[in-house]
Amino acid sequence: MLKNLLTTITLAGALITAQPSFAASPPNMLVIGTNLTGIRTLDPAQNNARTVSELISNIYDNLVQLSPDDLKTLNPMLATKWRVSEDGKIITLTLRDDAVFQSGNPVTAEDAAWSIQRVIKMGQVGSTDIALWGFTPENVDKLVRAKDEHTLEIELPLAVNTDLVLYSLAGSSIGVIDKKTALSHEANGDLAGAWLSANSAGSGPFALAQWRPNDVAIFNAQKDYWGGAPAMARVVARHIPESGNLRLQLEAGDVDVGQYIASGDLDALSNSKDMVIESVPGLGFYYVALNQKDPDLQKPKVREAFQHAFDWKAISGNIMRYTGFPWQSMIPRGMIGAPEDAASRYDYDPAKAKKLLAEAGYPNGLKKVLNPSGAATLPFAEALQASARAAGLDLNLVPGEFTPAFRERKYEVLLGNSGARLPDPFAVATQYAYNPDNSDEARLGSYYLWRAGMKVDELNALVDQSMKERNAGKRAEIFQKMDGIYSGMDAPLVIFFQRTDPYVMRANVKGYHGHTTWSTRWHDVTKE
Amino acid sequence: MVNADLTSKRDADRSMDEDGAAHAPPPHPLVTILRRLAGRVVAVVTTLLGLLFLTFSMGRLLPADPVLAITGAEVSKDVYDRVYNELGLGQPISVQFLNYVRKVATGDLGTSATTGQPILTDLLTIFPATIELAIIAMIVGALVGVPLGITAAVRRGTIIDHIARIVALAGHSIPIFWTGLMALFIFYAKLKLVGASGRVDVFYEGLVTPVTGFLLIDSAIERQWDVFRSALGHIILPGAILGYYSVAYISRMSRSFMLEQLSQEYIITARAKGLGLRKVVWRHAFRNIRVQLLTIMALTFGGLLEGAVLIETVFGWPGLGQYLTRGLQMNDMNVVMGAVLTIGAVFLTINIISDVLYRILDPRTR
């Protein structure tokens, strides 16, 4: 028996050591260690999250694109040029004539029009941004049309700033799909939704080679790509949910880019000269939401007390080191109309908070339940809880997944974080300052201000105005005004940090740039 | 008169035979086994129903929203409402449960909100990965656990016995998560002996066409030895660690079974007649505990499927454990129910098989 055991072990050992090496991915292959949880489809119209946006952005070309380091200037992609009519109602785009889909079909304006119509008709998550401009399943066929093979015309149903519309065209959900190929796989009128969830029909630099949900996504380079063949012959996105394991694989060179790494592992990796850690500024914040359906929290002095009850500076250097930077304005840093510096509007001042609570009628402090929106915000919530006690706020921390409760306004105090894909303060203002109907029946769960239970008509009007205004200077004024009102009213969404999304690269990887709108492209990535 | 009596008695006998009572001969052993099997099947179905009810209730009690698992958090009211209705979440819970049971009975486990695929398709893709891992773990567990336990029994009180006890204790008390990461650090990162995440190195992904779903077998069938080596290099570590945790149980049980045998008279007699210790242990005592060990192995195998949950997360192993964990994280209740049902069904099937084998192999239990 023992002899058999030894033979087996020796045999297994010999087989394993016969393998030259388990380390290092090949020089023409990019391996991204990430978290593929929750990616149920690779169909642009059903795109619902950050990681999948990156995958889709490399299969499908957009009409226009935004460079990761300049979110204000639109660059050509499938459209070489575009023109806006005098009255600002029609955008005419001219498409390049050398782009082909992976099927070999040429990319035409008809494909582009159909792709936009499809997103609107399907009405899935991917339509969120573009539907803002008034397109509906009923009007989209008429309004988005191919004038000829290379000319696309988009007529706007509402008077809106056309830059905003073009920004939304750069979003990963509006990737241009090969109409002919897709429709040949249509089933039960699903506009090929089922087929496109696990297959690709784009004109991008990569084509989907294999997709196993929650496991691996493999992409092969398109040698005939109109922008030139990518240096990477293959890109693999692999599901590595355990941060410690991902760190070991980055160190060994098996993985080139790592996403969703825990802060402890980021700290350890930051000491290595072989690694580069970068943080993409996100268009969203870490905030504390105070439910205005709660009579205690309705009092402005209580809300003001919350602004001074948290020692957020203490955690900015550790827990939040890679995931956010101090920011206390509702206009994200660097965006049009953003304040010069909003990094320390509310200082931690427990004595002041205590005094404010006493003035509001709570001389002995206030007890509330604090929920983190999910596991990711738990460490932050734990840190805040301790400092709030000194300010007279006794917060009973109940961990769990509370985003649904937040959407239903069934919470007291909640710590959450947000994100947006449209690179304009309008997108954030819609979340944080807009609430056209504060009734429970309205169930406007996509507006945070509704979730917090507050309606401010003046802010609603300004958000509407910012959507329509075409003059950049005037838009900046609108956002500045919005910011002034927001900070003066002791908003029920107390913003502490602007979100950033860190990722780690091996130092030999060049040209990989995390994108604020989540559409990171791999075309220019090389490995030295 | 006598004749008449005899005739009437024969008639009575016949009538009783026809009723199948009183003088019926004992049923064939196979019939007994089949009858027991039928009883077990009824028990299994009831248990599975109970299991379904439990997981279903848990899914509804958790403060989480299955709609957001599909749509993402920043979704508009229209899309949210449509998905909510598509999932049938507006119906009363009892109706939802009955609908689910009805579907399961026809083999339809629903669609996963997070992979977009039918649960059955998902399970057929991922379950072989878990079975493959569990088989390797079982082999490790049996090859190490049984000899260790038996040696500990034979050399009771010696250093080997103490070592076996420490091994068992460590297997019970050290978190598998920690052991997994430490092993990765040593054997993958430092010694570079094995692969890290997944079932195979990335550059071998997709080279082998799945036939059985067991990558080691499939790559061997296609004679893709590079892929086979890579697959072996990836499975050996999680398999060994998972196996180690079963070693603890198997060695403890082997030890106690063997100790019981060693105190039996026939062993003492055999020893008194001058038979060598090795022969007594392996030829006589071991033969008598084989059936018990088989049961232990079967139960351990079921346990390994469950135990794979954590090890699959650490090693990025695309199997049932990871599927279940993700389902829970994303509140994808169809996934949770489907995975729990599968584990339950496999566990019960193994139980039945081991029970039947036990009865076949050990005549005393019939």
mmCIF file with all atom_site columns, C-alpha atoms in Angstrom, chain A residues 12 15-16 19 22, chain B residues 188 193-196 198-201 216 226-238 315 317:
data_model
loop_
_atom_site.group_PDB
_atom_site.id
_atom_site.type_symbol
_atom_site.label_atom_id
_atom_site.label_alt_id
_atom_site.label_comp_id
_atom_site.label_asym_id
_atom_site.label_entity_id
_atom_site.label_seq_id
_atom_site.pdbx_PDB_ins_code
_atom_site.Cartn_x
_atom_site.Cartn_y
_atom_site.Cartn_z
_atom_site.occupancy
_atom_site.B_iso_or_equiv
_atom_site.pdbx_formal_charge
_atom_site.auth_seq_id
_atom_site.auth_comp_id
_atom_site.auth_asym_id
_atom_site.auth_atom_id
_atom_site.pdbx_PDB_model_num
ATOM 1  C CA . ALA A 1 12  ? 2.382   13.110 -9.958  1.00 0.00 ? 12  ALA A CA 1
ATOM 2  C CA . LEU A 1 15  ? 4.383   15.079 -14.284 1.00 0.00 ? 15  LEU A CA 1
ATOM 3  C CA . ILE A 1 16  ? 4.124   18.458 -12.634 1.00 0.00 ? 16  ILE A CA 1
ATOM 4  C CA . GLN A 1 19  ? 6.027   21.421 -16.982 1.00 0.00 ? 19  GLN A CA 1
ATOM 5  C CA . PHE A 1 22  ? 3.636   27.894 -14.494 1.00 0.00 ? 22  PHE A CA 1
ATOM 6  C CA . TYR B 2 188 ? 2.704   28.497 -6.355  1.00 0.00 ? 188 TYR B CA 1
ATOM 7  C CA . LEU B 2 193 ? 5.469   23.973 -8.621  1.00 0.00 ? 193 LEU B CA 1
ATOM 8  C CA . VAL B 2 194 ? 1.772   24.358 -9.316  1.00 0.00 ? 194 VAL B CA 1
ATOM 9  C CA . GLY B 2 195 ? -0.657  26.671 -11.089 1.00 0.00 ? 195 GLY B CA 1
ATOM 10 C CA . ALA B 2 196 ? -2.813  29.191 -9.296  1.00 0.00 ? 196 ALA B CA 1
ATOM 11 C CA . GLY B 2 198 ? -8.770  28.186 -12.473 1.00 0.00 ? 198 GLY B CA 1
ATOM 12 C CA . ARG B 2 199 ? -8.561  24.671 -13.898 1.00 0.00 ? 199 ARG B CA 1
ATOM 13 C CA . VAL B 2 200 ? -5.805  25.318 -16.409 1.00 0.00 ? 200 VAL B CA 1
ATOM 14 C CA . ASP B 2 201 ? -3.265  27.995 -17.429 1.00 0.00 ? 201 ASP B CA 1
ATOM 15 C CA . LEU B 2 216 ? -8.038  15.578 -17.000 1.00 0.00 ? 216 LEU B CA 1
ATOM 16 C CA . ASP B 2 226 ? 0.425   19.963 -22.234 1.00 0.00 ? 226 ASP B CA 1
ATOM 17 C CA . VAL B 2 227 ? -3.129  20.758 -21.233 1.00 0.00 ? 227 VAL B CA 1
ATOM 18 C CA . PHE B 2 228 ? -3.269  17.593 -19.125 1.00 0.00 ? 228 PHE B CA 1
ATOM 19 C CA . ARG B 2 229 ? -0.126  18.577 -17.236 1.00 0.00 ? 229 ARG B CA 1
ATOM 20 C CA . SER B 2 230 ? -1.411  22.095 -16.723 1.00 0.00 ? 230 SER B CA 1
ATOM 21 C CA . ALA B 2 231 ? -4.757  20.774 -15.494 1.00 0.00 ? 231 ALA B CA 1
ATOM 22 C CA . LEU B 2 232 ? -3.018  18.363 -13.130 1.00 0.00 ? 232 LEU B CA 1
ATOM 23 C CA . GLY B 2 233 ? -0.832  21.188 -11.877 1.00 0.00 ? 233 GLY B CA 1
ATOM 24 C CA . HIS B 2 234 ? -3.919  23.218 -11.109 1.00 0.00 ? 234 HIS B CA 1
ATOM 25 C CA . ILE B 2 235 ? -5.986  20.543 -9.433  1.00 0.00 ? 235 ILE B CA 1
ATOM 26 C CA . ILE B 2 236 ? -3.300  19.005 -7.263  1.00 0.00 ? 236 ILE B CA 1
ATOM 27 C CA . LEU B 2 237 ? -3.158  21.789 -4.686  1.00 0.00 ? 237 LEU B CA 1
ATOM 28 C CA . PRO B 2 238 ? -6.862  22.437 -4.062  1.00 0.00 ? 238 PRO B CA 1
ATOM 29 C CA . PHE B 2 315 ? -8.469  28.886 -5.966  1.00 0.00 ? 315 PHE B CA 1
ATOM 30 C CA . TRP B 2 317 ? -12.127 27.014 -9.233  1.00 0.00 ? 317 TRP B CA 1
#
